C-alpha cells in the first residue's frame, strides 16, 4: 500500500491523493470537528472574527498574493474566507477566517471544531461598479464545484450583510463553474429580487475606478471648471482630462482616461496620484473637502482622501523634489543635418532621443515603409542660432529670476517674450542653406512634419512627454526656417520650464533638435501601445489604445474615447477587447486582423531591440511605448518609440 501511494504522489494532485487515502482508511473525516467547539464571538483575532464592522477590519483579515493553493482564481485578489455553521437550524453562525493566517477551510474548521459545507470567500474588486453605482464591488463565491439554489444564495448573502454591514449595496454573487448552469436556470429570480450577480465576463465592464498611477500626495482639493488654472499645490478633479496641464499635486477625472496620455505619463514621472473615479465630483468624500487641504492616495485597492495640515502639504512638496541636479547630455560635435539611416542609437546626445530612436526603428527589420524616412537636425543648429541672436543672455536672466521663486505669471510672461524673440530671430546664412537643401530632398509639394527632439526628455526618472511642441510645415509656407524656429521656441514653454525647474534639470544645457519626415494626412487611425500591460497588469499582453482619425491618443480631444485592447505576445494568445471606442459606431474593432498581426510582430521586435540597447539593470522593469498610425492607404506606420517610465521598481514580467 505504501509503495502504491508513493508511486502515485508525483503524478496526481493533492486532492486526488486525499481521495485515494480515504478509500483505504474508510469515511472521509477531514472536516470532522476535532476538540472543543469555539463560538465565533470567542475567536482570537489571529484565528478570525464574528463580524467585520468596516473596511479597515476587512483589510486586516484579508490575504492578497499568489499562495492560494487550489483556489487559483483568487490569486493576487484581496479576499476573506468565511464559514456558515448550521448546527443550530434556528441560529446560523457566521465565521470570518483570518485569511492572512489561514487560507484553507478544512484545517481551520478542525481547529475551531465545526463542520459545514457552506463555505466560501468574499473578494474585493476595487475597479468595478457596485449595485449602489460607486466604485468597489465585493463578490461572494463558494467552492468551484458547489451549486446553490437562489434561496440559499439570498439567505447566505443576508447573513453576511448582517455581520459585515459594508456589503450592503456593494455586493454581488459570483457563480463559479459548478453554479453557472443553475444560475442561468434561476436568472429570473435574481432579477426579480434585484440580487446582483457578477460573472467572469464582467471583469472589464462597468468599471468605476482605475488607478492610472498609484501614489500619495498632499495639496488643496479643487473641483475644476474649464476656465480655472491649477497650481502645483492643487489636487484637481476634472470631468475630462485636459490635453495640457501645468504641474499639479494629484489628478482625478470623471471620464475614463487612457494611461498613455501625456498627462498621465507626467503623473507617473512626477509620482503624483492619478485615478478615474466615476461621478467623482458627486462623491461625498470629495464634495465635502473641495477647497480644503487634503491627503490624496491612490492604491490598486481604491483611493482615499482625508484632511491634511499646511505643515504636511509643505513637507510633501519639499520632499518630492529631487535633491540633486541633472545636466542633460549635449554633444555639439555633429554639425550637419543627417538622414535617419546614418544616425545611430548612441547619438541621442546630438539629435535627441526621439530622432535617435526613430532611426533605430529602421534597423529592427520591420516591414518596408513601416518607419518614416527623414532627417535629423542636430543640437548644434539650435546652439548656433541662440548664439547668433544673443539669446543665451536672456536665458540666464530668466533662470536667475526663477531662482527667487516669483509668481508663476511673472515667469510665464518672461518665457513668452523669449519665445517671441526666438521665432523672430535671424538664422545665419549657412543654416538657411542647409535647411533649404534638406527641404529640397522631400518630394515636391510635401508637407514636412517638424518634431521636437530634445536632450531634456527620456532622462532617468524624467520622461518629458508632451512638454515640447511640434508643427507641420506646409508647401505654401515658404522656407523651412520659420517652422524650425517654432520648434526651437517650444523648449521655453512654461510647462517645460516648470518641469525642468522642479526636477533640477540644467536649463542652460537643454537643447532642441528637430526630427523631419513627411507629414501624414487623413490617417484612418492613431494609436499608442506599450510592450507590457501597464494598466490591468495581466501576464503576456501588450496594452494598446487606438483612436479614429487624426485625434491623438496622447493628446485626445475632450470627448474622445480610445479603444482599449490587450494584445497577446503571441498570435495563439489572440487579443481581448477591453473597451470599444464610442466613435466606432457599427465598425466594432478598429484594427484589422492583418494590422493586429503586424503590430504584434513589431512590438516584439521593438521590445527586444531596445532592451538590448538600453540594457536595463537586472530585474528592473522595462517596456517600450510606441506611437503608431494607420495611413489613408491602410498601412501601419510607427512614428515614435520611447522607454516607458515605470512608477516603481517592480520586477519585470518579461
C-alpha atoms as one frame of an Amber mdcrd trajectory, in Angstrom:
protein
   0.000   0.000   0.000   2.764   2.471   0.901   4.568   1.649  -2.333   1.422
   2.310  -4.374   0.810   5.689  -2.730   4.477   6.698  -3.144   4.317   5.981
  -6.855   1.120   7.932  -7.346   2.069  11.087  -5.454   4.233  12.667  -8.191
   1.528  12.192 -10.802  -1.662  13.393  -9.123  -2.897  16.478  -7.335  -3.196
  16.695  -3.575  -6.979  16.346  -3.539  -6.677  13.132  -5.607  -4.251  11.755
  -3.029  -6.769  12.508  -0.278  -9.452  10.618  -2.184  -7.167   7.616  -2.621
  -6.259   7.548   1.047  -9.915   7.735   2.009 -10.583   4.541   0.057  -8.137
   2.705   2.312  -8.982   4.448   5.568 -12.741   4.478   5.352 -15.073   7.542
   5.512 -13.550  10.981   4.838 -13.086  12.685   8.221 -11.043  15.690   7.111
 -13.790  18.133   8.052 -14.873  16.397  11.229 -14.623  18.670  14.290 -11.630
  17.987  16.480 -11.650  19.271  20.044 -13.850  21.843  21.718 -16.135  23.942
  19.518 -15.310  27.666  19.552 -18.130  30.159  19.096 -17.405  32.915  16.521
 -17.553  35.621  19.227 -14.847  33.761  21.198 -12.294  33.576  18.371  -8.902
  35.177  18.814  -8.332  37.713  16.022  -5.396  35.644  14.797  -7.953  32.914
  14.038 -10.902  35.008  12.851 -13.879  37.132  13.866 -17.653  37.025  14.132
 -18.169  40.439  12.500 -16.368  42.765  10.087 -17.523  46.275  11.013 -15.542
  48.296   8.459 -13.148  48.320   5.518 -10.098  48.564   7.777 -11.048  45.312
   9.516 -11.540  43.582   6.172  -8.069  44.661   5.080  -6.506  43.269   8.272
  -8.228  39.901   7.803  -7.681  39.604   4.056  -4.976  37.960   2.015  -3.737
  39.133  -1.368  -0.987  37.212  -3.109  -0.032  34.049  -5.003  -0.329  31.468
  -2.195  -3.891  30.297  -2.804  -3.347  26.533  -3.259  -6.307  25.101  -5.227
  -8.144  28.442  -5.450  -6.168  29.690  -8.444  -8.927  32.151  -9.384  -8.208
  34.092  -6.152  -4.518  34.666  -6.910  -3.481  38.287  -6.310  -7.031  39.323
  -5.359  -7.942  40.644  -1.905 -10.231  38.142  -0.171 -11.507  36.907   3.193
 -12.839  33.368   3.573 -15.928  32.550   5.617 -17.830  29.560   7.008 -21.523
  29.375   7.942 -22.286  26.814  10.640 -25.871  25.488  10.633 -25.616  23.129
  13.607 -28.459  25.063  15.218 -31.085  25.345  12.415 -32.625  28.366  14.153
 -29.355  30.259  14.628 -26.860  30.024  11.788 -23.388  31.204  12.830 -21.044
  33.216  10.581 -17.291  32.725  10.970 -14.882  35.041   9.144 -11.436  33.463
   8.876  -8.283  35.484   9.395  -7.260  34.682   5.846  -3.926  36.382   6.271
  -3.006  33.475   8.572  -5.293  30.666   7.347  -6.218  30.122   3.706  -7.700
  26.616   3.667 -11.154  25.913   5.093 -10.781  22.272   6.282  -7.824  22.614
   8.695  -9.191  25.895  10.052 -12.584  24.292  10.706 -10.943  21.408  12.560
  -9.168  23.907  14.825 -12.448  25.713  15.519 -14.361  22.452  15.984 -17.083
  22.922  13.364 -18.226  21.054  10.264 -20.017  22.802   7.371 -20.365  22.674
   3.604 -21.398  26.345   3.368 -18.038  27.985   2.994 -16.637  30.440   0.516
 -14.799  33.720   0.024 -15.612  37.431  -0.115 -13.390  39.142  -2.683 -12.940
  42.885  -3.181 -12.766  44.190  -6.779 -11.937  47.896  -6.374 -12.311  48.860
 -10.026 -15.849  47.636 -10.607 -19.138  49.452 -10.097 -21.206  48.125  -7.209
 -25.035  47.993  -7.129 -25.083  51.434  -5.477 -23.301  52.901  -8.506 -19.977
  53.708  -6.828 -16.532  52.150  -7.108 -15.674  48.987  -5.197 -17.553  45.693
  -5.582 -17.449  42.768  -3.136 -18.275  39.382  -4.639 -19.282  36.202  -2.813
 -18.362  32.807  -4.212 -18.209  29.242  -2.958 -16.239  26.104  -3.730 -15.763
  25.810  -7.523 -17.953  22.715  -7.852 -20.642  23.734  -5.348 -24.137  24.532
  -6.577 -26.636  26.528  -4.513 -30.239  27.431  -5.224 -31.267  31.093  -5.418
 -32.951  30.850  -1.996 -29.696  29.658  -0.411 -27.681  32.434  -2.039 -30.152
  35.053  -0.842 -30.134  33.636   2.720 -26.326  33.471   2.876 -25.920  36.974
   1.470 -28.334  38.397   4.042 -26.440  36.606   6.823 -23.129  38.029   5.631
 -24.506  41.572   5.298 -25.810  41.324   8.859 -22.299  40.596  10.114 -20.465
  42.793   7.586 -22.559  45.958   7.044 -20.257  47.490   4.414 -21.505  44.802
   1.975 -24.928  46.464   1.768 -25.358  47.911  -1.716 -21.849  46.809  -2.651
 -22.075  43.031  -3.028 -22.803  40.550  -5.814 -22.931  36.770  -6.115 -20.132
  35.294  -8.233 -21.176  31.874  -9.590 -18.256  29.583 -10.377 -18.418  26.683
 -12.823 -20.455  24.440 -10.518 -23.159  27.052 -10.049 -23.316  28.616 -13.527
 -25.967  26.378 -15.095 -28.195  26.607 -12.010 -27.852  30.398 -12.014 -28.870
  30.518 -15.687 -31.972  28.446 -14.876 -32.922  30.745 -11.984 -31.791  34.034
 -13.525 -35.327  35.428 -13.398 -35.426  35.019  -9.615 -32.209  37.029  -9.220
 -33.545  39.807 -11.437 -36.904  39.926  -9.660 -35.212  40.110  -6.238 -32.684
  42.653  -7.559 -29.867  40.451  -6.278 -26.701  41.459  -8.148 -24.615  38.841
  -9.950 -21.024  39.190 -11.146 -19.842  36.910 -13.965 -16.255  36.399 -15.081
 -17.177  38.076 -18.367 -17.940  41.277 -16.403 -14.320  41.756 -15.322 -13.640
  44.677 -17.695 -17.197  46.043 -17.751 -18.862  48.624 -15.536 -15.539  49.956
 -14.336 -15.947  52.779 -11.796 -12.343  53.174 -10.650  -8.993  52.908 -12.410
  -5.672  53.610 -10.691  -3.765  55.292 -13.517  -0.844  55.988 -11.194  -0.564
  54.766  -7.620   0.990  57.304  -5.280   0.282  59.548  -2.278   0.271  63.330
  -2.304  -0.801  66.397  -0.338  -2.408  69.594  -1.595  -5.608  71.601  -1.945
  -8.531  69.671  -3.446 -10.235  71.606  -6.251 -13.207  70.611  -8.398 -12.222
  72.344 -11.637 -14.167  74.010 -14.425 -12.856  74.720 -17.915 -11.612  78.224
 -17.058  -9.771  77.598 -13.782  -5.981  77.341 -13.834  -4.449  74.863 -11.348
  -1.295  75.414  -9.327   1.434  72.941  -8.298  -0.266  72.579  -4.899  -3.679
  71.609  -6.310  -5.215  68.151  -6.383  -7.561  68.618  -9.319 -10.903  66.975
 -10.108 -11.858  67.258 -13.787 -14.790  65.905 -15.730 -12.476  65.055 -18.621
  -8.699  65.098 -18.786  -7.315  68.314 -20.316  -4.739  67.933 -23.088  -2.248
  70.185 -21.364  -1.910  70.820 -17.687   0.752  72.508 -15.580   2.324  70.678
 -12.658  -0.276  69.663 -10.066  -0.247  67.585  -6.882  -2.798  64.961  -7.981
  -5.470  64.196 -10.589  -8.982  62.719 -10.565 -11.263  62.555 -13.617 -14.905
  61.573 -14.002 -14.350  60.258 -17.545 -12.122  57.246 -18.144  -8.573  58.158
 -19.050  -6.042  56.352 -21.156  -2.826  55.587 -19.255  -0.951  56.571 -22.425
  -1.920  60.252 -22.419   0.847  62.782 -21.905  -0.877  63.976 -18.740  -0.690
  60.508 -17.199   2.901  60.000 -18.335   3.710  63.147 -16.395   1.798  61.825
 -13.396   3.960  58.690 -13.484   7.109  60.756 -13.899   6.119  63.229 -11.164
   4.982  60.412  -8.852   1.594  62.012  -8.232  -1.640  60.026  -7.789  -3.958
  59.866 -10.788  -7.252  57.990 -10.989 -10.516  57.707 -12.842 -13.409  57.808
 -10.350 -16.934  57.538 -11.702 -19.029  60.615 -10.802 -16.119  61.893  -8.723
 -17.476  65.393  -8.106 -20.651  63.859  -6.655 -18.849  61.607  -4.161 -19.363
  62.766  -0.564 -15.699  62.394   0.410 -14.728  64.696  -2.473 -17.570  67.218
  -2.239 -17.058  67.751   1.483 -13.335  68.522   1.081 -13.468  70.737  -2.024
 -11.203  73.744  -1.468  -9.504  72.228   1.591  -6.030  70.812   2.250  -6.070
  67.041   1.881  -4.024  63.886   1.677  -4.862  62.003  -1.522  -3.742  58.435
  -2.100  -4.364  56.055  -4.981  -3.659  52.347  -4.481  -4.646  49.282  -6.516
  -7.454  48.808  -3.959  -9.024  52.261  -4.286  -8.490  55.915  -3.449  -8.514
  57.747  -0.122  -8.984  61.463   0.550  -8.737  62.858   4.068  -7.985  66.251
   5.671  -4.352  67.385   5.950  -2.456  70.262   7.556  -0.427  73.031   5.931
   2.704  71.565   7.535   2.065  68.191   5.850   1.483  69.855   2.471   4.674
  71.938   2.650   6.757  68.982   3.810   5.475  66.824   0.962   6.253  69.455
  -1.691   9.757  69.881  -0.281  10.458  66.151  -0.125   9.067  65.439  -3.600
  11.697  67.487  -5.372  14.965  65.747  -6.367  17.905  66.603  -4.137  20.469
  66.606  -6.947  20.502  68.494 -10.220  20.796  66.867 -13.649  22.758  68.120
 -16.624  21.260  66.774 -19.845  23.793  65.317 -22.307  24.605  67.789 -25.075
  27.089  66.842 -27.780  27.669  69.629 -30.323  30.224  67.772 -32.412  27.697
  66.751 -35.077  27.348  69.870 -37.230  25.338  68.680 -40.228  21.775  67.565
 -40.841  21.845  63.805 -41.391  19.423  61.263 -42.854  17.923  58.871 -40.294
  19.707  55.983 -41.995  23.035  57.439 -40.823  22.052  58.276 -37.230  22.953
  55.759 -34.510  21.129  54.956 -31.273  24.071  56.332 -29.273  23.740  59.738
 -30.946  20.754  60.800 -28.859  23.143  63.255 -27.160  23.464  65.049 -30.528
  19.974  64.662 -32.012  17.668  63.888 -29.065  16.047  60.616 -28.095  13.057
  60.966 -30.432  15.276  61.228 -33.521  17.791  58.575 -32.456  15.047  56.106
 -31.553  13.186  56.573 -34.849  16.490  55.975 -36.656  16.976  52.813 -34.576
  13.497  51.566 -35.515  14.678  51.440 -39.128  17.239  48.797 -38.109  14.787
  46.364 -36.492  13.696  44.538 -39.680  10.147  45.822 -39.713   8.053  45.966
 -42.877   9.376  48.299 -45.564   7.601  51.624 -45.139   6.602  50.917 -41.524
   9.025  53.612 -40.302   9.062  57.136 -41.811  12.186  58.203 -43.694  13.548
  61.601 -42.831  16.333  63.684 -41.361  17.677  64.813 -38.008  18.654  68.423
 -37.267  21.311  68.249 -34.512  21.563  70.336 -31.337  24.426  72.245 -32.980
  21.908  74.198 -35.092  19.930  75.297 -32.014  23.109  76.279 -30.173  24.444
  78.327 -33.093  21.068  80.025 -33.591  20.898  81.046 -29.911  24.477  82.377
 -30.005  23.905  84.209 -33.283  20.922  86.076 -31.768  22.497  86.641 -28.325
  19.636  84.800 -26.617  21.646  82.829 -24.073  21.938  86.019 -22.005  18.131
  86.163 -21.943  18.027  82.537 -20.762  20.481  83.317 -17.945  18.373  86.254
 -16.813  15.135  84.226 -16.679  16.779  81.299 -14.876  18.202  83.704 -12.297
  14.790  85.338 -11.852  13.160  81.923 -11.366  15.582  81.101  -8.558  13.895
  83.842  -6.495  10.601  81.899  -6.733   8.397  84.695  -8.165   4.710  84.318
  -9.007   4.188  81.853 -11.872   2.642  84.531 -14.102   5.894  86.521 -13.939
   7.921  83.624 -15.359   5.152  82.855 -17.830   5.388  86.397 -19.274   9.198
  86.320 -19.415   9.207  82.983 -21.244   6.594  84.209 -23.703   8.878  87.130
 -24.513  11.846  84.794 -25.043   9.790  82.575 -27.339   8.778  85.559 -29.471
  12.433  86.572 -29.825  13.335  83.050 -30.959  10.539  82.975 -33.545  11.614
  86.386 -34.877  15.343  85.638 -34.680  17.702  85.618 -37.652  19.243  82.402
 -38.909  22.847  82.565 -40.130  23.154  82.153 -43.920  24.877  78.737 -43.721
  21.958  77.405 -41.618  19.389  78.681 -44.104  21.303  76.977 -46.911  21.479
  73.655 -45.031  17.761  73.711 -44.256  16.913  74.718 -47.834  18.975  71.801
 -49.153  17.214  69.367 -46.786  13.789  70.709 -47.740  14.566  70.121 -51.422
  15.114  66.396 -50.746  11.440  65.919 -49.906   9.056  65.296 -52.822   7.701
  68.494 -54.345   4.547  69.695 -52.644   5.210  67.710 -49.468   4.127  68.830
 -46.045   7.015  68.245 -43.638   6.449  67.269 -40.031   8.904  69.146 -37.765
   9.048  67.319 -34.440  10.740  68.391 -31.224  13.625  66.136 -30.148  15.385
  67.433 -27.045  18.032  66.304 -24.596  15.654  67.222 -21.750  13.378  64.207
 -22.086  13.778  60.457 -21.622  16.267  61.119 -18.822  16.450  58.847 -15.734
  13.129  59.409 -13.922  12.133  62.182 -16.348  10.004  61.387 -19.391   9.309
  64.898 -20.632   6.421  63.544 -22.714   4.213  66.296 -24.101   6.328  69.190
 -22.840   7.540  70.432 -26.205   5.764  71.330 -29.446   5.943  70.004 -32.986
   4.493  71.628 -36.089   3.766  70.880 -39.738   5.454  72.922 -42.463   3.054
  73.202 -45.410   4.185  73.620 -49.032   2.848  77.183 -49.286   4.693  78.372
 -46.143   7.995  79.042 -47.903  11.348  78.367 -46.261  11.555  75.656 -43.594
  13.338  78.046 -41.217  10.170  79.539 -39.700   8.852  76.136 -38.639  12.243
  75.149 -37.233  12.249  78.324 -35.102   8.776  77.461 -33.756  10.131  74.123
 -32.564  13.230  75.820 -31.071  10.935  78.219 -29.177   8.961  75.354 -27.636
  11.993  74.482 -25.491  10.898  77.506 -23.436   7.230  76.644 -22.943   6.158
  77.470 -19.407   5.119  73.851 -18.764   8.540  72.599 -19.926  10.434  75.223
 -17.915   8.363  74.435 -14.813   9.080  70.706 -15.074  12.805  71.201 -15.610
  12.896  73.636 -12.714  11.192  71.186 -10.362  13.444  68.314 -11.398  16.561
  70.499 -11.141  17.464  69.971 -14.802  20.024  72.459 -16.080  18.106  74.885
 -18.326  21.237  76.359 -19.869  22.395  72.929 -21.110  18.999  71.982 -22.512
  18.956  71.856 -26.312  16.466  71.279 -29.100  16.948  69.038 -32.120  14.341
  68.625 -34.848  13.137  65.429 -36.493  11.934  65.933 -40.069   9.817  63.468
 -42.042   6.837  63.593 -44.442   3.590  64.548 -42.760   0.748  62.054 -42.872
  -2.653  63.415 -43.842  -6.137  61.962 -43.484  -4.906  58.978 -41.488  -7.553
  56.416 -40.597  -6.363  55.659 -37.061  -3.924  56.849 -34.414  -2.707  54.669
 -31.596  -0.302  54.103 -28.743   0.936  50.754 -27.443   3.187  49.605 -24.612
   5.119  46.338 -24.690   3.599  45.336 -21.348   0.137  45.544 -19.785   0.781
  48.632 -17.680  -2.852  49.125 -16.577  -4.536  45.801 -15.812  -1.181  44.060
 -15.124  -2.072  40.815 -16.878   0.704  38.466 -17.899   1.754  38.041 -21.533
  -0.072  41.017 -23.071   0.681  44.303 -24.777  -1.570  47.260 -23.900  -2.981
  49.083 -26.959  -5.111  52.231 -27.349  -6.492  53.235 -30.755  -8.452  56.305
 -31.891 -10.313  57.038 -35.109  -8.870  59.674 -37.438  -6.214  62.217 -36.533
  -7.173  62.565 -32.858  -4.051  61.533 -30.933  -4.306  59.115 -28.023  -1.556
  61.035 -26.244  -3.427  64.335 -26.594  -7.089  63.376 -27.072  -9.997  65.712
 -27.619 -12.177  66.136 -24.540 -14.939  63.856 -25.786 -12.724  61.247 -27.440
 -12.917  57.632 -26.413  -9.978  55.399 -27.223 -10.397  51.715 -27.907  -8.637
  49.587 -25.276  -7.197  46.212 -26.201  -4.951  43.625 -24.584  -2.883  42.058
 -27.351  -1.248  38.701 -26.612   2.502  38.498 -27.073   1.964  35.518 -29.349
  -0.623  35.090 -32.107  -2.011  31.937 -30.494  -2.996  34.039 -27.457  -5.193
  36.326 -29.578  -6.445  39.608 -28.151  -9.114  40.806 -25.728 -11.222  43.899
 -26.275 -11.472  45.825 -23.015 -13.446  48.812 -24.273 -14.693  49.771 -27.711
 -14.353  53.337 -28.923 -17.627  55.238 -28.712 -16.630  56.818 -32.038 -16.518
  53.427 -33.801 -20.276  53.135 -34.369 -21.087  49.844 -36.114 -17.467  49.359
 -37.091 -16.572  47.492 -33.901 -12.859  46.766 -33.561 -10.746  49.427 -35.227
  -7.667  47.454 -36.290  -7.981  44.732 -38.930  -6.632  41.207 -38.378  -3.615
  41.861 -40.601  -2.872  45.154 -38.839  -3.084  43.425 -35.443  -0.697  40.699
 -36.600   1.764  43.286 -37.904   1.524  45.361 -34.722   2.125  42.293 -32.538
   5.213  41.335 -34.558   6.534  44.902 -34.452   6.050  45.260 -30.689   8.069
  42.104 -30.040  10.951  43.266 -32.226  10.867  46.758 -30.712  10.852  45.459
 -27.128  13.849  43.181 -27.548  15.695  45.518 -29.922  15.614  48.427 -27.485
  16.062  46.299 -24.369  19.378  45.176 -25.847  20.378  48.776 -26.449  19.130
  50.375 -23.205  20.431  47.449 -21.098  18.230  47.951 -18.008  19.522  46.712
 -14.668  18.848  43.050 -13.978  15.334  42.639 -12.554  14.373  46.235 -13.362
  11.088  46.669 -15.252  11.430  47.586 -18.907   8.941  48.292 -21.666   8.767
  50.465 -24.747   5.941  52.835 -25.619   5.267  53.411 -29.304   3.021  55.763
 -31.231   1.551  54.403 -34.461  -0.969  55.326 -37.101  -2.878  53.705 -39.932
  -2.451  55.856 -43.007  -5.046  56.901 -45.529  -3.950  53.895 -47.594  -4.387
  51.484 -44.664  -0.691  50.976 -43.867   0.536  50.658 -40.280   3.280  53.221
 -39.575   5.242  53.546 -36.333   6.292  57.125 -35.744   7.884  57.059 -32.278
   9.390  54.795 -29.620  10.477  55.726 -26.126  11.092  53.812 -22.867   8.066
  53.537 -20.610   8.631  55.286 -17.278   7.605  52.840 -14.554   6.245  54.284
 -11.297   8.099  51.787  -9.126  10.822  49.195  -9.267   8.557  46.180  -9.634
  10.131  43.130 -11.135   9.768  42.931 -14.887   7.242  40.418 -16.139   9.149
  39.668 -19.271
